[in-house]
Amino acid sequence: MEARGERFPKQRQVLILFLLVEVALAGWESRRYSVMEETESGSFVANIATDLGLGAGELVARGARLVTEDNESRLQLDLQTGDLILNEKLDREEMCGPTEPCLMHFQVLLKKPLGVFRAELLVRDINDHSPEFSETEMTLKIPENSPPGTVFPLKRAQDLDVGNNNIQNYSISPNSHFHVSIRNRGDGRKYPELVLDKELDREEQAQLRLTLTALDGGSPPLSGSAQVHILVLDINDNAPDFAQTLYQVQVSENSPVGSLVVKVSARDLDTGTNGEISYSLSYSSQEISTTFEVNSLSGEVRLIKKLDFETISSYELDIDASDGGGLSGKCSVSIEVVDVNDNSPELTISSLTSPIPENSPETEVALFQIRDRDSGNNGMMACSIQDDLPFLLRPTEENFYTLVTNGALDRETRAVYNVTITVTDLGTPRLKTQCNITVLVSDVNDNAPAFTQTSYTLFIRENNSPALHIGSVSATDRDAGANAQVTYSLLPPQDPHLPLASLVSINADNGHLFALRALDFEALQAFEFRVGATDRGSPALSSQALVRVQVLDANDNSPFVLYPLQNGSAPCTELVPRAAEPGYLVSKVVAVDADSGQNAWLSYQLLKATEPGLFGVWAHNGEVRTARLLSERDAARHRLVVLVKDNGEPPLSASVTLHVLLVDGFSQPYLPLPEAAADPAQADPLTVYLVIALASVSSLFLFSVLAFVAVRLCRRSRAGLVGGCSVPEGHFPGHLVDISGTGTLSQSYQYEVCLTGDSGSNEFKFLKPILPNILGQDIGRKSEGNPTSHNSLGI
């Protein structure tokens, strides 16, 4: 991970050069305001709107925000008036300690468009602290032989105020031996020193008590005092002498507690107790005394508290070396705290926009600020995000960055982005801070519903129950929420004659299709319509799909006999000559079935017969043929019941009755079947009258024809041969009887009829057909192999 963190893409690295950004990107000049410490909360500081050249209300319109370095709420910006107001009392000593000037940096962040107004508030000191000595009494041991002009360092007082409000002068209570002088050191502080004016005499006065007073420069001045106890010692003429008057050392801020900072060394030429040296801190402030300690015997200076370069970057220590005789020497130790990269970069998000509407152009997602409390390379930073995300980092004002989208986002491709902002400093080792931002992409209705199929084929069996669920259509929408809620509907049919509204309905919520009424295959075998799917977005989007409903046939129609007619009238009688050969075509039962497929495949069988074995029915074409030669013993009248059955499940059937009359010739009068005359009470009188009239007219016509033929034949001198045929001239053509395909037979048959020359009864004699029966049988076999012809009449 560290190796990866050290490899930054060039396009992602941004060096935080504060000075360059400050000069190049500043929208306004930095301003400094000032306020006295301890000013009451709510006090007016300045009018920011006026300094920015903005009118009333523009701060609100531009989304102004007050940003401080430590995010502390000491200041408040009134966006309506533009007034900068104190939010609390400011204590300069608490904020800055001894640092002068005491500045509080802040920025006014403006958006729409983006701008940063940098300013600083100078907190001016007031004289609210009196000088204080760390000890109320200090003891000095002064040898009696000390010459006039000898200087004795005194412990300085401390004043938390700065500038003129700090200590400006020291004074000592009136006496004849000492006065106080002030020594200014390089750090700007004033140190009191006691100067001997007159030699001491221990035998005359062994000790003195003086009052040391410290005065500051405030108005009015404040003061503090301490007692100076002077002990006059016997002669000790050698004071401790340090090897160096100034020690300069550097200490890393991450040095552990107890680390050796420096070792000072002094020597004393005296012997005995006057040569025994003791080391101690002199002029130490509370901060120094709590951070360092000096070993009184070895002179080693060690840490007793962790150092922090960002808090205090250097220390000045004064170390005294005192011998047993009361003489002392001093040296100074200058300690420079070396910065180490111990502060990770800090990232503060000022604004965050989420969710982001999809398909939006470049959009600002977040505005944030970064900083590093370290210095030098340790405080320089680079900011980056992941390479595989459609976002960019753009530096704006100073150390502010904006996170923007790199083009339009597509929610259907990705709805959530986890953006990790990584801020890394350039120190050694490099430290980094990461901030995770979750960016949601909100949906826009940019996807129309899509059907799972462009066309659907549904099957439903006829005679269905109403409201039957026949199938479903389904469409999906890649959008979310209301944009993905699909509503189904039937679209107007392209065929205006199709009553779609009475045939099917659709559930608007789930796309289920229902048949509204029972369907009849024989009336409607298939129909098509279109369904629409519309989402609930704004504007709504829609799509279409084609639905074809195929009605499946059910075996709900029995076979219907077309011939012979079964209309309750006089039965149809088929005439069969007794000379007919086996296989002779008697008649053909013609039937149809309104169903389709195998439900319409018809088969025929002889259900009942007056004389079994005499006639047969071909199963596939319904032809009734003679099964054997006819004889004189066979009854003249026959009743045949033919069953017509389809191939459905379960099969349906119909039956038809055929009446067959065996005749010797066409001159034989027609005799009604016993069954037809059995119940005269049930016969329709009109039908009876018509039959009688028709029979009379037919008989009259037949006799006329016979008389005419007999007269013509008698006139001819040519004798007819037995079994031969005499063809008369004149009105009779060569073929007298033509039974075409429009009758009961499947083929056209022509018969040749003539009178026998020696016939005493002058009857017609039925002869063989011109086309042999074998040809008729051939044709019958061909029709048996084509079951699909059963739907046609096939006569």
C-alpha positions as a printed Julia matrix, in Angstrom:
795×3 Matrix{Float64}:
    0.0     0.0     0.0
    2.87    2.4     0.76
    4.42    1.76   -2.64
    1.11    2.44   -4.27
    0.63    5.6    -2.24
    4.01    6.88   -3.42
    3.14    6.49   -7.07
    0.97    9.38   -8.02
   -0.21    9.97  -11.6
    1.19   13.19  -12.9
   -2.21   14.41  -13.85
   -3.46   13.83  -10.29
   -0.58   15.4    -8.34
   -1.05   18.88   -7.12
    1.67   20.54   -5.06
    0.24   22.83   -2.49
    2.35   25.93   -3.0
    0.64   28.29   -0.63
    2.44   31.4    -1.73
    1.86   30.81   -5.47
   -1.82   29.97   -4.94
   -2.2    32.98   -2.66
   -0.83   35.33   -5.3
   -2.32   33.75   -8.43
   -5.79   32.74   -7.23
   -6.69   35.46   -4.75
  -10.0    37.04   -5.62
   -9.56   40.0    -3.24
   -6.68   41.56   -1.31
   -6.14   40.14    2.14
   -7.42   42.51    4.8
   -6.56   42.89    8.46
   -9.05   43.85   11.09
   -8.34   44.51   14.73
  -10.18   44.2    17.98
   -9.22   44.62   21.62
   -9.15   41.48   23.69
  -11.91   40.97   26.22
  -14.31   42.86   23.96
  -17.88   41.78   24.72
  -19.51   39.05   22.65
  -21.69   40.43   19.84
  -19.47   43.44   19.26
  -19.11   44.73   15.7
  -15.75   44.11   14.03
  -16.18   45.12   10.39
  -18.59   45.01    7.45
  -17.39   42.28    5.1
  -19.95   43.06    2.37
  -18.66   46.62    2.08
  -15.04   45.46    1.87
  -15.99   42.93   -0.81
  -17.94   45.53   -2.75
  -21.12   43.51   -2.48
  -24.61   44.8    -1.98
  -27.1    43.8     0.68
  -28.3    40.26    0.26
  -25.53   39.22   -2.16
  -23.76   37.25    0.56
  -26.88   35.09    0.91
  -27.24   34.71   -2.84
  -23.64   33.6    -3.21
  -23.79   31.15   -0.31
  -21.13   32.89    1.8
  -19.51   30.9     4.62
  -17.02   31.88    7.28
  -14.15   29.37    7.54
  -11.45   29.53   10.23
   -8.27   27.51   10.39
   -9.24   25.6    13.51
  -12.97   25.56   12.77
  -13.58   27.52   15.97
  -16.64   29.69   16.26
  -15.06   32.83   17.7
  -16.46   34.94   14.84
  -19.88   35.13   13.25
  -20.85   36.54    9.84
  -24.3    38.09    9.47
  -25.18   37.2     5.86
  -28.01   39.74    5.7
  -26.02   42.8     6.78
  -22.48   41.58    6.05
  -21.38   42.47    9.6
  -18.51   40.51   11.18
  -19.42   40.03   14.84
  -17.58   38.58   17.83
  -19.17   35.33   18.89
  -17.34   35.26   22.24
  -14.87   37.21   24.32
  -11.34   36.86   22.99
   -8.47   36.24   25.37
   -5.26   37.13   23.58
   -3.1    35.26   26.12
   -5.13   32.09   25.68
   -5.1    32.36   21.9
   -1.5    33.33   21.22
    0.45   33.27   24.49
    3.64   35.29   24.11
    3.38   35.45   20.32
    3.07   38.96   18.99
    1.22   40.02   16.94
   -1.76   37.81   17.78
   -3.5    37.07   14.47
   -6.51   34.92   13.79
   -6.74   33.98   10.1
  -10.09   33.33    8.48
  -11.63   33.14    5.06
  -15.02   34.08    3.68
  -15.92   31.37    1.16
  -18.23   32.46   -1.65
  -19.96   30.16   -4.09
  -21.83   30.87   -7.33
  -19.2    31.77   -8.53
  -16.52   30.45   -6.28
  -14.32   33.0    -4.49
  -12.31   33.22   -1.31
  -11.84   36.42    0.68
   -8.87   36.05    3.03
   -8.58   38.18    6.12
   -6.97   38.19    9.53
   -8.1    39.58   12.85
   -5.49   41.26   15.03
   -6.31   40.81   18.7
   -4.77   43.76   20.51
   -3.52   43.3    24.02
   -4.88   45.16   27.05
   -3.11   45.38   30.37
   -5.13   42.74   32.17
   -2.28   40.83   33.84
    0.06   41.96   36.57
    3.72   40.9    36.69
    4.21   37.79   38.81
    7.33   36.22   40.26
    7.52   32.45   40.24
    8.75   32.6    43.84
    7.63   35.09   46.44
   11.07   34.97   48.06
   14.51   34.45   46.58
   17.74   33.94   48.52
   21.14   35.27   47.48
   24.37   34.29   49.14
   26.94   37.03   48.62
   30.52   36.8    49.9
   31.49   39.62   52.04
   34.52   40.39   49.98
   32.51   40.96   46.82
   33.76   44.18   45.27
   31.41   47.02   44.44
   29.95   46.68   40.99
   29.48   42.92   41.33
   26.31   41.83   39.57
   23.99   39.19   40.99
   21.27   37.79   38.67
   17.75   37.83   40.03
   14.82   35.76   38.93
   12.63   37.66   36.54
    8.94   38.19   36.86
    6.5    37.05   34.22
    3.73   39.07   32.63
    1.34   37.38   30.22
    0.7    40.63   28.45
    2.9    41.68   25.52
    4.41   44.84   24.14
    4.22   47.87   26.43
    1.89   45.98   28.7
    4.75   43.59   29.52
    7.38   44.21   32.19
    9.24   47.44   31.48
   11.15   48.15   34.7
   12.38   46.66   38.0
   13.04   48.51   41.27
   14.44   47.55   44.66
   13.53   48.89   48.04
   15.89   51.7    49.19
   19.13   50.51   50.82
   22.77   51.54   51.01
   24.35   48.48   49.39
   22.45   47.59   46.2
   20.59   48.91   43.22
   18.82   47.1    40.36
   19.91   47.17   36.75
   18.03   45.72   33.79
   19.63   43.54   31.13
   17.95   43.04   27.77
   18.49   39.68   26.13
   18.13   38.6    22.56
   14.58   37.33   23.07
   13.44   40.86   24.0
   12.85   40.07   27.65
   14.15   42.19   30.52
   16.1    40.48   33.31
   16.79   42.14   36.69
   20.27   42.12   38.17
   21.29   43.18   41.63
   24.4    45.42   41.58
   26.56   45.85   44.65
   27.22   49.54   45.38
   29.04   49.2    48.67
   31.12   46.39   50.16
   29.41   44.14   52.61
   30.61   43.38   56.05
   29.28   40.17   57.47
   30.28   41.11   60.97
   28.4    44.37   60.64
   25.3    42.93   58.88
   24.98   39.22   58.19
   21.82   39.43   56.06
   19.57   41.88   54.31
   15.9    41.74   53.23
   14.92   43.76   50.17
   11.74   44.06   48.1
   12.07   43.63   44.31
    9.23   45.23   42.33
    8.43   44.61   38.65
    6.43   47.26   36.73
    4.73   46.88   33.36
    4.15   49.67   30.84
    0.38   49.64   30.91
   -1.84   52.56   31.7
   -2.26   52.5    34.59
    0.85   50.32   35.2
    0.53   47.11   37.16
    3.2    45.68   39.41
    4.31   42.58   41.25
    6.91   42.09   43.98
    9.05   39.43   45.63
   11.31   39.36   48.68
   15.09   39.16   48.2
   16.86   37.55   51.14
   20.59   38.32   51.06
   22.96   36.21   53.15
   26.45   37.61   53.56
   29.0    34.78   53.33
   32.5    34.42   54.25
   35.07   34.64   51.47
   34.75   32.27   48.52
   36.84   33.83   45.85
   36.25   31.43   42.89
   32.88   31.18   41.23
   31.94   28.21   38.97
   32.96   28.78   35.38
   31.12   27.08   32.43
   33.09   25.63   29.57
   30.72   27.43   27.16
   28.6    30.43   27.82
   26.17   29.37   25.04
   25.12   25.86   24.06
   23.2    25.45   20.8
   21.49   22.15   20.17
   18.8    20.69   17.9
   16.25   18.22   19.2
   13.82   16.25   17.06
   10.24   16.85   18.11
    9.56   13.13   18.26
   12.31   12.53   20.84
   10.98   10.35   23.63
   10.57   11.55   27.18
   13.83   11.17   29.1
   16.01   11.87   26.08
   19.26   13.72   26.74
   19.13   17.18   25.22
   22.53   18.55   26.24
   25.05   18.25   29.05
   26.52   21.45   30.46
   29.71   21.51   32.44
   31.27   24.05   34.8
   34.33   23.95   37.07
   35.29   25.68   40.34
   38.9    26.16   41.41
   37.93   26.18   45.05
   38.05   23.1    47.14
   35.79   21.59   49.66
   32.26   22.78   49.77
   33.26   25.9    47.87
   34.23   23.69   44.94
   31.11   21.5    44.93
   28.95   22.61   41.97
   25.18   22.29   41.76
   23.27   22.92   38.49
   19.8    24.39   38.24
   17.5    26.14   35.78
   17.4    29.86   36.05
   14.85   32.31   34.75
   12.65   29.35   33.78
    9.1    29.88   32.71
    6.4    27.38   33.48
    6.62   25.98   29.97
   10.38   25.4    30.29
   10.22   23.98   33.79
    7.55   21.47   32.73
    9.45   20.45   29.57
   13.09   20.18   30.72
   14.94   19.16   33.85
   18.58   19.58   34.83
   20.46   17.0    36.82
   21.92   19.06   39.67
   25.04   16.91   39.89
   25.82   15.98   36.26
   24.43   19.0    34.41
   22.47   16.8    32.0
   19.39   18.43   30.51
   16.65   15.9    29.71
   13.11   15.96   28.35
   10.28   15.43   30.78
    7.52   16.14   28.25
    7.02   15.5    24.53
    8.01   18.33   22.21
    5.71   19.72   19.54
    7.25   21.8    16.79
    3.85   23.11   15.76
    3.33   24.55   19.26
    6.83   25.82   20.19
    9.69   25.68   17.75
   12.55   26.83   20.05
   13.5    27.2    23.7
   16.02   29.41   25.55
   17.3    27.94   28.85
   19.47   29.62   31.51
   21.4    27.24   33.71
   23.11   28.28   36.95
   26.1    26.49   38.44
   26.44   27.25   42.17
   29.25   26.15   44.46
   29.05   25.44   48.15
   30.37   28.84   48.98
   27.44   30.63   47.35
   29.16   31.69   44.16
   27.5    30.87   40.86
   28.08   30.94   37.14
   25.63   30.78   34.31
   25.28   29.7    30.74
   22.57   29.74   28.11
   21.23   26.8    26.14
   19.48   27.5    22.84
   17.31   24.53   21.83
   15.88   24.35   18.3
   13.06   21.86   17.83
   13.47   20.04   14.55
   10.21   19.36   12.74
    9.41   15.78   11.85
    6.56   14.59    9.69
    4.26   13.73   12.56
    1.1    15.45   11.41
   -1.08   13.85    8.79
   -2.8    16.15    6.31
   -6.23   17.39    7.35
   -9.25   17.51    5.05
  -12.39   19.52    5.79
  -15.44   19.22    3.54
  -17.23   22.55    3.13
  -20.1    21.39    0.91
  -21.35   18.11   -0.55
  -23.98   17.58   -3.22
  -25.57   14.13   -3.4
  -27.43   12.67   -5.21
  -26.4    13.88   -8.66
  -29.03   13.62  -11.43
  -27.88   11.3   -14.2
  -27.13   12.73  -17.66
  -26.15   16.05  -16.04
  -23.12   17.84  -17.53
  -20.08   18.65  -15.43
  -21.4    19.09  -11.88
  -19.71   20.13   -8.65
  -19.97   17.31   -6.13
  -17.9    18.56   -3.18
  -15.86   21.53   -2.04
  -13.16   20.84    0.55
  -10.04   22.34    2.12
   -6.76   20.63    3.01
   -3.89   21.63    5.28
   -0.84   20.15    7.01
    0.46   21.54   10.31
    4.03   20.51    9.51
    6.45   22.79    7.7
    8.74   22.55    4.7
    8.39   19.42    2.63
    6.5    17.89    5.52
    3.76   20.46    4.96
    3.59   20.18    1.17
    0.7    18.04   -0.04
   -0.6    16.23   -3.09
   -4.29   15.42   -3.55
   -5.7    12.61   -5.7
   -8.64   10.25   -6.26
   -8.99    6.84   -7.93
   -8.19    6.7   -11.64
  -11.18    4.56  -12.63
  -13.89    7.0   -11.57
  -15.61    9.64  -13.73
  -14.58   12.47  -11.41
  -11.9    15.17  -11.43
  -10.15   17.21   -8.75
   -9.69   20.87   -9.46
   -7.7    23.29   -7.27
   -9.48   26.57   -6.69
   -8.6    29.27   -4.18
   -5.58   28.65   -1.91
   -5.89   25.17   -0.48
   -9.48   24.59   -1.61
  -10.42   21.89   -4.1
  -13.6    21.0    -5.94
  -14.63   17.48   -6.86
  -16.53   17.59  -10.19
  -18.0    15.0   -12.51
  -16.06   14.24  -15.67
  -19.05   14.18  -17.98
  -22.58   12.84  -17.63
  -23.27    9.89  -15.32
  -25.56    6.96  -16.16
  -27.49    5.55  -13.2
  -28.36    2.37  -15.06
  -24.64    1.65  -15.49
  -23.71    2.58  -11.92
  -25.89    4.14   -9.23
  -23.39    4.6    -6.39
  -19.79    5.82   -6.46
  -17.44    5.61   -3.5
  -14.87    8.32   -4.05
  -11.76    8.18   -1.87
   -9.92   11.49   -1.66
   -6.29   10.87   -0.68
   -4.14   13.73    0.62
   -0.45   12.84    1.0
    2.36   15.07    2.25
    5.87   15.03    0.85
    7.62   14.34    4.12
    9.64   11.31    5.11
    7.93    9.03    5.77
    4.97   10.23    3.82
    1.72   10.54    5.73
   -1.66   10.5     4.14
   -5.27   11.13    5.0
   -8.2     9.58    3.18
  -11.79   10.73    3.09
  -14.52    8.58    1.59
  -17.41   10.31   -0.14
  -20.46    8.38   -1.3
  -21.99    9.92   -4.4
  -25.47    8.74   -5.34
  -26.78    9.09   -8.89
  -30.49    9.91   -9.03
  -32.66    8.51  -11.77
  -33.94   10.36  -14.83
  -36.59    8.78  -17.05
  -34.32    8.05  -19.99
  -35.19    4.39  -20.64
  -38.42    3.25  -22.25
  -39.95   -0.05  -21.09
  -38.63   -3.0   -23.08
  -40.71   -6.12  -23.73
  -39.02   -9.46  -23.17
  -40.16  -10.44  -26.69
  -41.0    -8.36  -29.73
  -43.94  -10.64  -30.45
  -45.94  -13.15  -28.43
  -47.95  -16.12  -29.7
  -50.69  -17.36  -27.37
  -52.86  -20.42  -27.82
  -56.4   -20.85  -26.51
  -58.8   -23.69  -27.12
  -62.21  -22.72  -28.39
  -65.28  -22.8   -26.17
  -63.18  -21.39  -23.34
  -64.78  -19.99  -20.2
  -65.04  -16.17  -20.02
  -62.29  -14.3   -18.1
  -59.84  -17.15  -18.8
  -56.16  -16.23  -18.36
  -54.6   -16.94  -21.74
  -51.06  -15.64  -21.2
  -48.95  -12.69  -20.17
  -46.68  -10.07  -21.64
  -43.83   -8.63  -19.67
  -41.78   -5.46  -20.01
  -38.96   -4.16  -17.85
  -37.67   -0.64  -17.36
  -34.04   -0.02  -16.38
  -34.98    3.17  -14.56
  -35.9     3.26  -10.88
  -38.84    4.33   -8.75
  -41.84    5.74  -10.58
  -39.79    5.84  -13.78
  -39.65    2.02  -13.69
  -43.31    1.37  -12.87
  -44.84   -0.08  -16.03
  -48.51    0.13  -17.0
  -49.86   -2.17  -19.74
  -52.65   -1.33  -22.16
  -54.28   -2.59  -25.35
  -53.59   -0.44  -28.38
  -56.3     0.23  -31.0
  -56.35   -2.62  -33.54
  -55.18   -1.99  -37.08
  -58.18   -3.92  -38.35
  -61.23   -1.7   -37.64
  -63.55   -4.73  -37.96
  -61.83   -6.63  -35.13
  -63.9    -6.22  -31.93
  -60.8    -6.32  -29.73
  -62.48   -4.75  -26.7
  -64.95   -7.66  -26.54
  -62.34  -10.35  -27.11
  -59.48   -9.75  -24.66
  -58.51   -7.51  -21.75
  -55.16   -6.85  -20.06
  -54.24   -6.28  -16.44
  -52.6    -2.86  -16.39
  -50.29   -3.8   -13.5
  -48.88   -7.21  -14.47
  -49.62   -7.65  -18.18
  -51.88  -10.71  -17.76
  -54.2   -11.24  -20.74
  -57.73  -12.59  -20.36
  -60.3   -13.83  -22.87
  -63.55  -11.92  -22.25
  -65.83  -14.42  -23.99
  -65.88  -17.89  -25.4
  -64.14  -18.13  -28.75
  -65.31  -20.2   -31.7
  -62.63  -21.66  -33.93
  -65.06  -22.0   -36.79
  -65.8   -18.24  -36.61
  -62.38  -16.85  -35.69
  -59.24  -18.92  -36.0
  -56.63  -16.26  -35.11
  -56.33  -12.54  -34.5
  -53.53  -10.08  -33.77
  -53.3    -6.95  -31.69
  -50.63   -4.74  -30.14
  -50.04   -4.05  -26.45
  -48.28   -1.01  -25.04
  -46.1    -0.63  -21.94
  -45.83    2.9   -20.51
  -43.77    3.99  -17.52
  -44.82    6.63  -15.0
  -41.97    9.03  -15.63
  -42.3    12.59  -16.8
  -42.45   12.64  -19.72
  -43.69    9.06  -19.91
  -41.94    6.64  -22.27
  -43.54    3.62  -23.92
  -42.97    0.66  -26.23
  -45.1    -1.85  -28.13
  -45.23   -5.58  -28.74
  -47.3    -7.72  -31.12
  -49.55  -10.43  -29.67
  -51.01  -13.17  -31.89
  -53.76  -15.32  -30.41
  -54.22  -18.7   -32.11
  -57.58  -20.38  -31.41
  -57.23  -24.15  -31.17
  -59.98  -26.33  -32.54
  -62.07  -28.52  -30.29
  -64.19  -31.38  -31.52
  -67.47  -29.58  -31.0
  -69.11  -30.19  -34.38
  -70.64  -33.5   -35.42
  -70.33  -34.57  -39.06
  -73.05  -33.12  -41.29
  -74.42  -35.25  -44.12
  -74.85  -33.4   -47.37
  -76.08  -36.38  -49.37
  -78.41  -38.07  -49.19
  -80.54  -35.27  -47.81
  -82.06  -35.86  -44.4
  -84.71  -33.16  -44.41
  -87.76  -35.2   -43.45
  -89.11  -35.34  -46.98
  -89.63  -38.49  -48.96
  -86.53  -40.65  -48.74
  -84.21  -40.87  -51.67
  -84.17  -44.25  -53.29
  -81.17  -45.52  -55.17
  -81.91  -47.83  -58.13
  -79.57  -50.71  -58.64
  -79.88  -53.08  -61.6
  -79.85  -56.69  -60.66
  -77.26  -57.27  -63.33
  -74.76  -55.09  -61.47
  -71.41  -56.68  -60.88
  -69.58  -56.74  -57.53
  -68.13  -53.31  -56.71
  -70.91  -51.55  -58.5
  -71.25  -47.98  -57.19
  -74.69  -47.67  -55.65
  -74.34  -44.23  -54.1
  -71.96  -42.07  -52.17
  -72.54  -40.6   -48.74
  -71.18  -37.07  -48.7
  -70.55  -35.44  -45.31
  -68.52  -32.53  -43.96
  -67.27  -31.5   -40.52
  -66.93  -27.84  -39.52
  -63.93  -28.65  -37.34
  -60.38  -28.84  -38.61
  -57.42  -31.16  -38.46
  -58.03  -34.62  -37.23
  -61.36  -33.47  -35.79
  -62.53  -33.22  -39.42
  -61.15  -36.56  -40.62
  -64.27  -38.59  -41.43
  -64.67  -42.32  -41.66
  -67.69  -44.27  -42.87
  -69.06  -47.61  -41.88
  -72.19  -49.63  -42.56
  -74.09  -49.67  -39.32
  -77.22  -51.58  -40.37
  -78.36  -53.36  -43.52
  -81.46  -55.26  -44.54
  -79.29  -58.01  -45.89
  -75.76  -58.0   -44.45
  -73.01  -58.81  -46.88
  -74.81  -57.51  -49.93
  -73.51  -53.95  -49.72
  -70.35  -52.4   -48.37
  -69.2   -48.87  -47.52
  -65.72  -47.63  -48.22
  -64.37  -46.23  -44.98
  -62.59  -43.17  -46.39
  -64.8   -41.87  -49.16
  -68.32  -43.03  -48.21
  -68.97  -44.9   -51.45
  -71.64  -47.59  -51.16
  -70.91  -50.48  -53.48
  -72.24  -53.92  -54.07
  -70.23  -56.59  -52.36
  -71.35  -59.53  -54.58
  -73.46  -60.43  -57.56
  -77.16  -59.86  -57.17
  -79.6   -62.74  -57.53
  -83.28  -63.15  -57.92
  -83.52  -64.31  -54.33
  -82.28  -60.95  -53.01
  -85.04  -58.71  -51.73
  -86.03  -55.86  -53.96
  -85.9   -53.24  -51.24
  -83.04  -52.62  -48.93
  -82.49  -50.12  -46.12
  -78.9   -49.19  -45.28
  -77.84  -47.12  -42.24
  -74.39  -45.56  -42.74
  -72.49  -44.13  -39.73
  -70.23  -41.11  -40.34
  -67.7   -40.59  -37.54
  -64.94  -37.97  -37.11
  -61.49  -38.55  -35.62
  -61.8   -36.16  -32.67
  -61.49  -36.93  -28.98
  -64.11  -37.93  -28.08
  -65.32  -38.75  -31.61
  -68.65  -37.39  -32.79
  -70.84  -39.1   -35.38
  -73.95  -38.88  -37.51
  -75.95  -41.51  -39.34
  -77.8   -41.51  -42.65
  -80.33  -43.93  -44.11
  -80.14  -45.09  -47.72
  -82.99  -46.83  -49.53
  -81.93  -49.13  -52.34
  -84.3   -50.65  -54.86
  -83.18  -53.54  -57.01
  -84.69  -53.3   -60.48
  -84.54  -55.43  -63.61
  -84.7   -52.43  -65.91
  -85.52  -48.77  -65.91
  -89.11  -49.52  -67.06
  -89.96  -51.21  -63.77
  -92.29  -48.94  -61.88
  -90.99  -47.42  -58.71
  -92.49  -48.97  -55.65
  -92.29  -46.99  -52.44
  -90.47  -48.59  -49.59
  -92.6   -50.14  -46.93
  -91.01  -47.92  -44.34
  -92.08  -44.85  -46.25
  -95.75  -46.01  -46.52
  -95.96  -47.58  -43.11
  -97.15  -44.54  -41.3
  -99.41  -42.46  -43.56
 -100.73  -40.56  -40.59
  -97.33  -38.94  -40.15
  -96.88  -37.96  -43.87
  -97.37  -34.42  -44.85
 -100.53  -34.24  -47.11
  -98.9   -31.69  -49.37
  -95.9   -33.94  -49.82
  -98.16  -36.86  -50.67
  -99.99  -34.8   -53.26
  -96.75  -33.69  -54.82
  -95.43  -37.24  -54.99
  -98.66  -38.45  -56.63
  -98.59  -35.63  -59.16
  -94.94  -36.21  -59.9
  -95.51  -39.94  -60.34
  -98.45  -39.32  -62.66
  -96.55  -36.89  -64.83
  -93.54  -39.19  -64.9
  -95.67  -42.21  -65.83
  -97.42  -40.28  -68.59
  -94.09  -39.08  -69.94
  -92.62  -42.58  -69.75
  -95.53  -44.17  -71.62
  -95.34  -41.46  -74.28
  -91.68  -42.11  -74.8
  -92.23  -45.88  -74.95
  -95.03  -45.5   -77.5
  -92.94  -43.22  -79.6
  -89.96  -45.54  -79.49
  -92.13  -48.6   -80.31
  -93.63  -46.93  -83.36
  -90.25  -45.93  -84.63
  -88.8   -49.37  -84.11
  -91.6   -51.15  -85.85
  -90.97  -49.2   -88.97
  -87.43  -50.33  -89.18
  -86.74  -53.45  -91.13
  -83.48  -54.2   -89.46
  -83.79  -56.92  -86.88
  -81.99  -56.61  -83.64
  -79.65  -59.28  -82.43
  -80.21  -61.03  -79.11
  -78.24  -59.13  -76.55
  -77.45  -56.58  -79.23
  -78.66  -53.12  -79.39
  -80.76  -51.44  -82.03
  -80.0   -47.79  -82.21
  -82.94  -45.86  -83.57
  -82.53  -42.89  -85.76
  -84.08  -39.54  -85.23
  -84.62  -38.2   -81.74
  -82.6   -40.81  -79.83
  -78.86  -40.21  -79.65
  -76.35  -42.93  -79.1
  -76.26  -42.34  -75.34
  -79.64  -41.91  -73.74
  -78.8   -41.72  -70.03
  -76.03  -39.48  -68.65
  -75.41  -39.57  -64.95
  -72.87  -36.81  -64.34
  -70.73  -36.0   -61.35
  -73.35  -33.69  -60.0
  -75.43  -36.63  -58.87
  -74.67  -39.21  -56.21
  -71.71  -40.8   -57.98
  -68.09  -39.8   -57.72
  -67.48  -40.01  -61.49
  -69.51  -39.34  -64.61
  -71.07  -42.55  -65.93
  -72.85  -42.9   -69.26
  -75.28  -45.8   -69.89
  -76.49  -47.1   -73.22
  -80.22  -47.98  -73.25
  -82.09  -49.7   -76.05
  -85.13  -51.92  -76.69
  -84.78  -55.55  -77.49
  -86.15  -56.45  -80.8
  -88.13  -59.41  -79.59
  -89.29  -58.02  -76.36
  -92.95  -58.55  -75.81
  -93.19  -56.14  -72.97
  -91.44  -53.34  -74.78
  -89.35  -52.61  -71.63
  -86.01  -50.93  -71.46
  -83.1   -53.22  -70.94
  -80.3   -51.99  -68.69
  -76.9   -52.6   -70.21
  -73.39  -52.23  -68.82
  -71.92  -48.82  -68.6
  -69.64  -47.76  -71.37
  -66.76  -47.37  -68.83
  -66.05  -50.68  -67.14
  -66.63  -51.05  -63.38
  -62.97  -51.79  -62.99
  -62.25  -48.19  -63.93
  -64.76  -47.06  -61.3
  -63.04  -49.22  -58.7
  -59.68  -47.72  -59.65
  -61.05  -44.27  -59.11
  -62.49  -45.31  -55.71
  -59.12  -46.62  -54.55
  -57.43  -43.34  -55.42
  -59.99  -41.4   -53.45
  -59.41  -43.67  -50.42
  -55.76  -42.63  -50.23
  -56.65  -38.94  -49.86
  -58.46  -38.46  -46.53
  -58.16  -34.72  -46.8
  -60.71  -34.73  -49.57
  -63.42  -35.64  -47.05
  -64.16  -32.0   -46.33
  -65.21  -31.46  -49.96
  -68.28  -32.81  -51.54
  -66.31  -35.1   -53.87
  -69.35  -36.16  -55.87
